[in-house]
Short mmCIF file of C-alpha atoms in Angstrom, two decimals:
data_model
loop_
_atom_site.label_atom_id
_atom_site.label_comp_id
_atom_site.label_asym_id
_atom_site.label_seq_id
_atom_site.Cartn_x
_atom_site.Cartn_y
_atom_site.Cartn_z
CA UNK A 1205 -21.91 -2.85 -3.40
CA UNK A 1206 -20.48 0.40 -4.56
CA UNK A 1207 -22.91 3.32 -5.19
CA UNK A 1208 -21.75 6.28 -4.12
CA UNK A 1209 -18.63 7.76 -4.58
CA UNK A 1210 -16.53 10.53 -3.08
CA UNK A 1211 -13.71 12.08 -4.86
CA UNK A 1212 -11.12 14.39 -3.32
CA UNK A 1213 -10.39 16.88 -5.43
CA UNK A 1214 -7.66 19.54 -4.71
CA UNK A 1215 -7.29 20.86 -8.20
CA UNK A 1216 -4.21 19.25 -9.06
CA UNK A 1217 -2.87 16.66 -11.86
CA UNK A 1218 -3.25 13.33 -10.10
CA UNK A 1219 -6.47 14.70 -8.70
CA UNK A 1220 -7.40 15.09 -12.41
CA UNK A 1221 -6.14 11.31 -12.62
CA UNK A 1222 -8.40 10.34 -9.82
CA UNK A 1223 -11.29 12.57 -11.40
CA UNK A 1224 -11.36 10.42 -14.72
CA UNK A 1225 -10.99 6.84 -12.19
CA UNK A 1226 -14.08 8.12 -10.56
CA UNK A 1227 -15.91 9.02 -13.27
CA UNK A 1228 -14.81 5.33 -15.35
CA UNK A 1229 -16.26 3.75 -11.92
CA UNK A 1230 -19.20 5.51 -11.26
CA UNK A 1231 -20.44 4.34 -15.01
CA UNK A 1232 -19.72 1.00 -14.31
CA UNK A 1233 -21.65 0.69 -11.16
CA UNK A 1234 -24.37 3.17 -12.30
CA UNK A 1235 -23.65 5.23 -9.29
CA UNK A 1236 -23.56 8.69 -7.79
CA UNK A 1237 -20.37 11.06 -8.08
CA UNK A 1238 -19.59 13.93 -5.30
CA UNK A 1239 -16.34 16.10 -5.67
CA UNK A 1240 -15.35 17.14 -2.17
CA UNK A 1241 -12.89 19.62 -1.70
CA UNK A 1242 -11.65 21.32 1.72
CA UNK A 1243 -10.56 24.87 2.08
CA UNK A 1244 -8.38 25.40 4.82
CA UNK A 1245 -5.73 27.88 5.89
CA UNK A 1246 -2.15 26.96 6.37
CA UNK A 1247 -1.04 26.16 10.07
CA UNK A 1248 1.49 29.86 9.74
CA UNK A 1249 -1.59 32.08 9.20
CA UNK A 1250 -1.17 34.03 11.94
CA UNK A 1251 -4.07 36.01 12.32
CA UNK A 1252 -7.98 35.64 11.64
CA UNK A 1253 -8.53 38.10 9.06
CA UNK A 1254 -4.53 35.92 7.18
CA UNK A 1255 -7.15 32.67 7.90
CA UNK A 1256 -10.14 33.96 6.24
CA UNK A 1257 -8.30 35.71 3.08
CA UNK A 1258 -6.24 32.33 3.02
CA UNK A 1259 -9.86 30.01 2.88
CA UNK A 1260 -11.07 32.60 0.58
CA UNK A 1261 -8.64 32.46 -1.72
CA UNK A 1262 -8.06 28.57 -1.51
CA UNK A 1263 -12.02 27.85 -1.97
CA UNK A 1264 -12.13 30.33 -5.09
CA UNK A 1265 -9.34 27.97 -7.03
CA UNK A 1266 -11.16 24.93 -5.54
CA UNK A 1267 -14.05 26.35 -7.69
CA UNK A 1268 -12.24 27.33 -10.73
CA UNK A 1269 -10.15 24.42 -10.99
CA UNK A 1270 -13.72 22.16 -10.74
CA UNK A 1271 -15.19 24.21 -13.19
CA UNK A 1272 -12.43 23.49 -15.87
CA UNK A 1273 -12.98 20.02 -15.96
CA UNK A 1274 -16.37 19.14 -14.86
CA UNK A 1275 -17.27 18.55 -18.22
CA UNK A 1276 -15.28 15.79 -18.52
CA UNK A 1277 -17.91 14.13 -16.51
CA UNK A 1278 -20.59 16.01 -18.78
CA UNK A 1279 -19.19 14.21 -21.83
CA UNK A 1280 -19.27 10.49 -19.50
CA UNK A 1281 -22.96 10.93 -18.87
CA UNK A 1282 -21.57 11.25 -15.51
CA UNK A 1283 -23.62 13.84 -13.62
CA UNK A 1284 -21.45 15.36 -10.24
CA UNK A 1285 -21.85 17.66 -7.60
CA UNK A 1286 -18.89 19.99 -6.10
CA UNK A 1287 -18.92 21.07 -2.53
CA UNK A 1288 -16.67 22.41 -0.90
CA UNK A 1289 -15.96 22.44 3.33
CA UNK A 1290 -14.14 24.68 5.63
CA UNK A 1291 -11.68 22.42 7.95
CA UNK A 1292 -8.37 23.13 8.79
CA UNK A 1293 -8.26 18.80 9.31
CA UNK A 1294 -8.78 17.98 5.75
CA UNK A 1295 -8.69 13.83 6.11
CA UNK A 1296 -11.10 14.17 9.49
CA UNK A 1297 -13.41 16.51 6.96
CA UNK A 1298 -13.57 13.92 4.09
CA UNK A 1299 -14.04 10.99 6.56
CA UNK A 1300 -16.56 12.74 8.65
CA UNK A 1301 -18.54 13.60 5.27
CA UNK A 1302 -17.52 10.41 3.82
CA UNK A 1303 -20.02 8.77 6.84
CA UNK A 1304 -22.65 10.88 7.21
CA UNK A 1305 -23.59 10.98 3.83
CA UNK A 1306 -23.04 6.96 3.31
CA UNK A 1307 -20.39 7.11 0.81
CA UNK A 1308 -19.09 3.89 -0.13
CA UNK A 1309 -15.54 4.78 -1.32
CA UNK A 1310 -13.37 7.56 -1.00
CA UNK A 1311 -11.31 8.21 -4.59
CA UNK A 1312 -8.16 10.14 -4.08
CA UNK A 1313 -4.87 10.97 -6.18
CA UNK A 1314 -1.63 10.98 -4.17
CA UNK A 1315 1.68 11.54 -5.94
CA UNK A 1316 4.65 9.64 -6.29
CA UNK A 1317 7.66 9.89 -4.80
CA UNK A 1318 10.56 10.62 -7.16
CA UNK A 1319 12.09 7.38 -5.94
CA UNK A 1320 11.17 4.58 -8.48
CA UNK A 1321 7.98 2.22 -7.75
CA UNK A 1322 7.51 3.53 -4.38
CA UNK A 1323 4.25 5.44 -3.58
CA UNK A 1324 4.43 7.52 -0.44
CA UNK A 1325 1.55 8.00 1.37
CA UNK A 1326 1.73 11.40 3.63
CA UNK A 1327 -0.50 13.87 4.77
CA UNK A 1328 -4.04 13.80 3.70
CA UNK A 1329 -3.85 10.78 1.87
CA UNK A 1330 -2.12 8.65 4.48
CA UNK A 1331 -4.85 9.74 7.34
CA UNK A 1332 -7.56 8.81 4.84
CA UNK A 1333 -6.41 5.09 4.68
CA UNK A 1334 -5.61 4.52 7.99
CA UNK A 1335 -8.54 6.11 9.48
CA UNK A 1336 -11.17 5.56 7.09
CA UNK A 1337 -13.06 2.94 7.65
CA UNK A 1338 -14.44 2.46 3.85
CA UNK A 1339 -12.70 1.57 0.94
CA UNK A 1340 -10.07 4.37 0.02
CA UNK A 1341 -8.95 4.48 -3.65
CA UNK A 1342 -5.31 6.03 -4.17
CA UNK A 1343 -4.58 7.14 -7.69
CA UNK A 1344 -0.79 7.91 -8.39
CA UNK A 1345 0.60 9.69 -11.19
CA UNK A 1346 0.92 8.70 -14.76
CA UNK A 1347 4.68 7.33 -15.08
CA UNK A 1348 6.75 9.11 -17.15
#
């Protein structure tokens, strides 16, 4: 059933969370790991050169952040593959690579709200469930 796995990965905390889900479910099913990520430049960039130094700078801590914990799949027996798009539509990106590649669920972290028991779904995360048409996995954060 489940074989391949996507994970969005965006460098931060509960994408860390989602990391170690995908990695715990990729050993179960004996599957195959890919980190996405998508470097994009914020809507207020104004011109193309603010665009390009903004992808720039966004894809070299998509790297760096990867690179830190990647061997957290190392020490799983996990083996993974980064990549990382340009797309200034980030949930149309991982949905369009999502299908063309034949990924069979989509693993993504999505943080809480600070109102208790009640996870928000916004942005990225919200356009990858309701337009997805595999399985999404949302990882919150750890409680406190």
């Amino acid at each position: 059933m489940f074989q391949r796995f996507l994970l969005a990965w965006d460098g931060s905390q509960v994408a860390l969370r989602a990391f170690d889900v995908a990695i715990d479910i990729t050993r179960r099913y004996d599957g195959e790991l890919i980190a996405i990520s998508i470097a994009h430049s914020p809507a207020h960039a104004e011109t193309s050169s603010d665009r390009e130094q903004s992808s720039q700078t966004a894809r070299r801590y998509l790297q760096e952040s990867f690179a830190e914990v990647r061997d957290r799949a190392d020490r799983a027996g996990v083996a993974i593959e980064h990549h990382i798009i340009d797309d200034d539509h980030p949930a149309r990106a991982l949905i369009d690579h999502a299908h063309q590649n034949g990924f069979d669920l989509i693993v993504c972290g999505q943080h809480h709200s600070r109102r208790v028991g009640r996870l928000l779904l916004h942005g990225v995360v919200e356009d990858l469930v309701t337009a997805a048409i595999i399985p999404v996995l949302v990882v919150g954060e750890q409680p406190e």
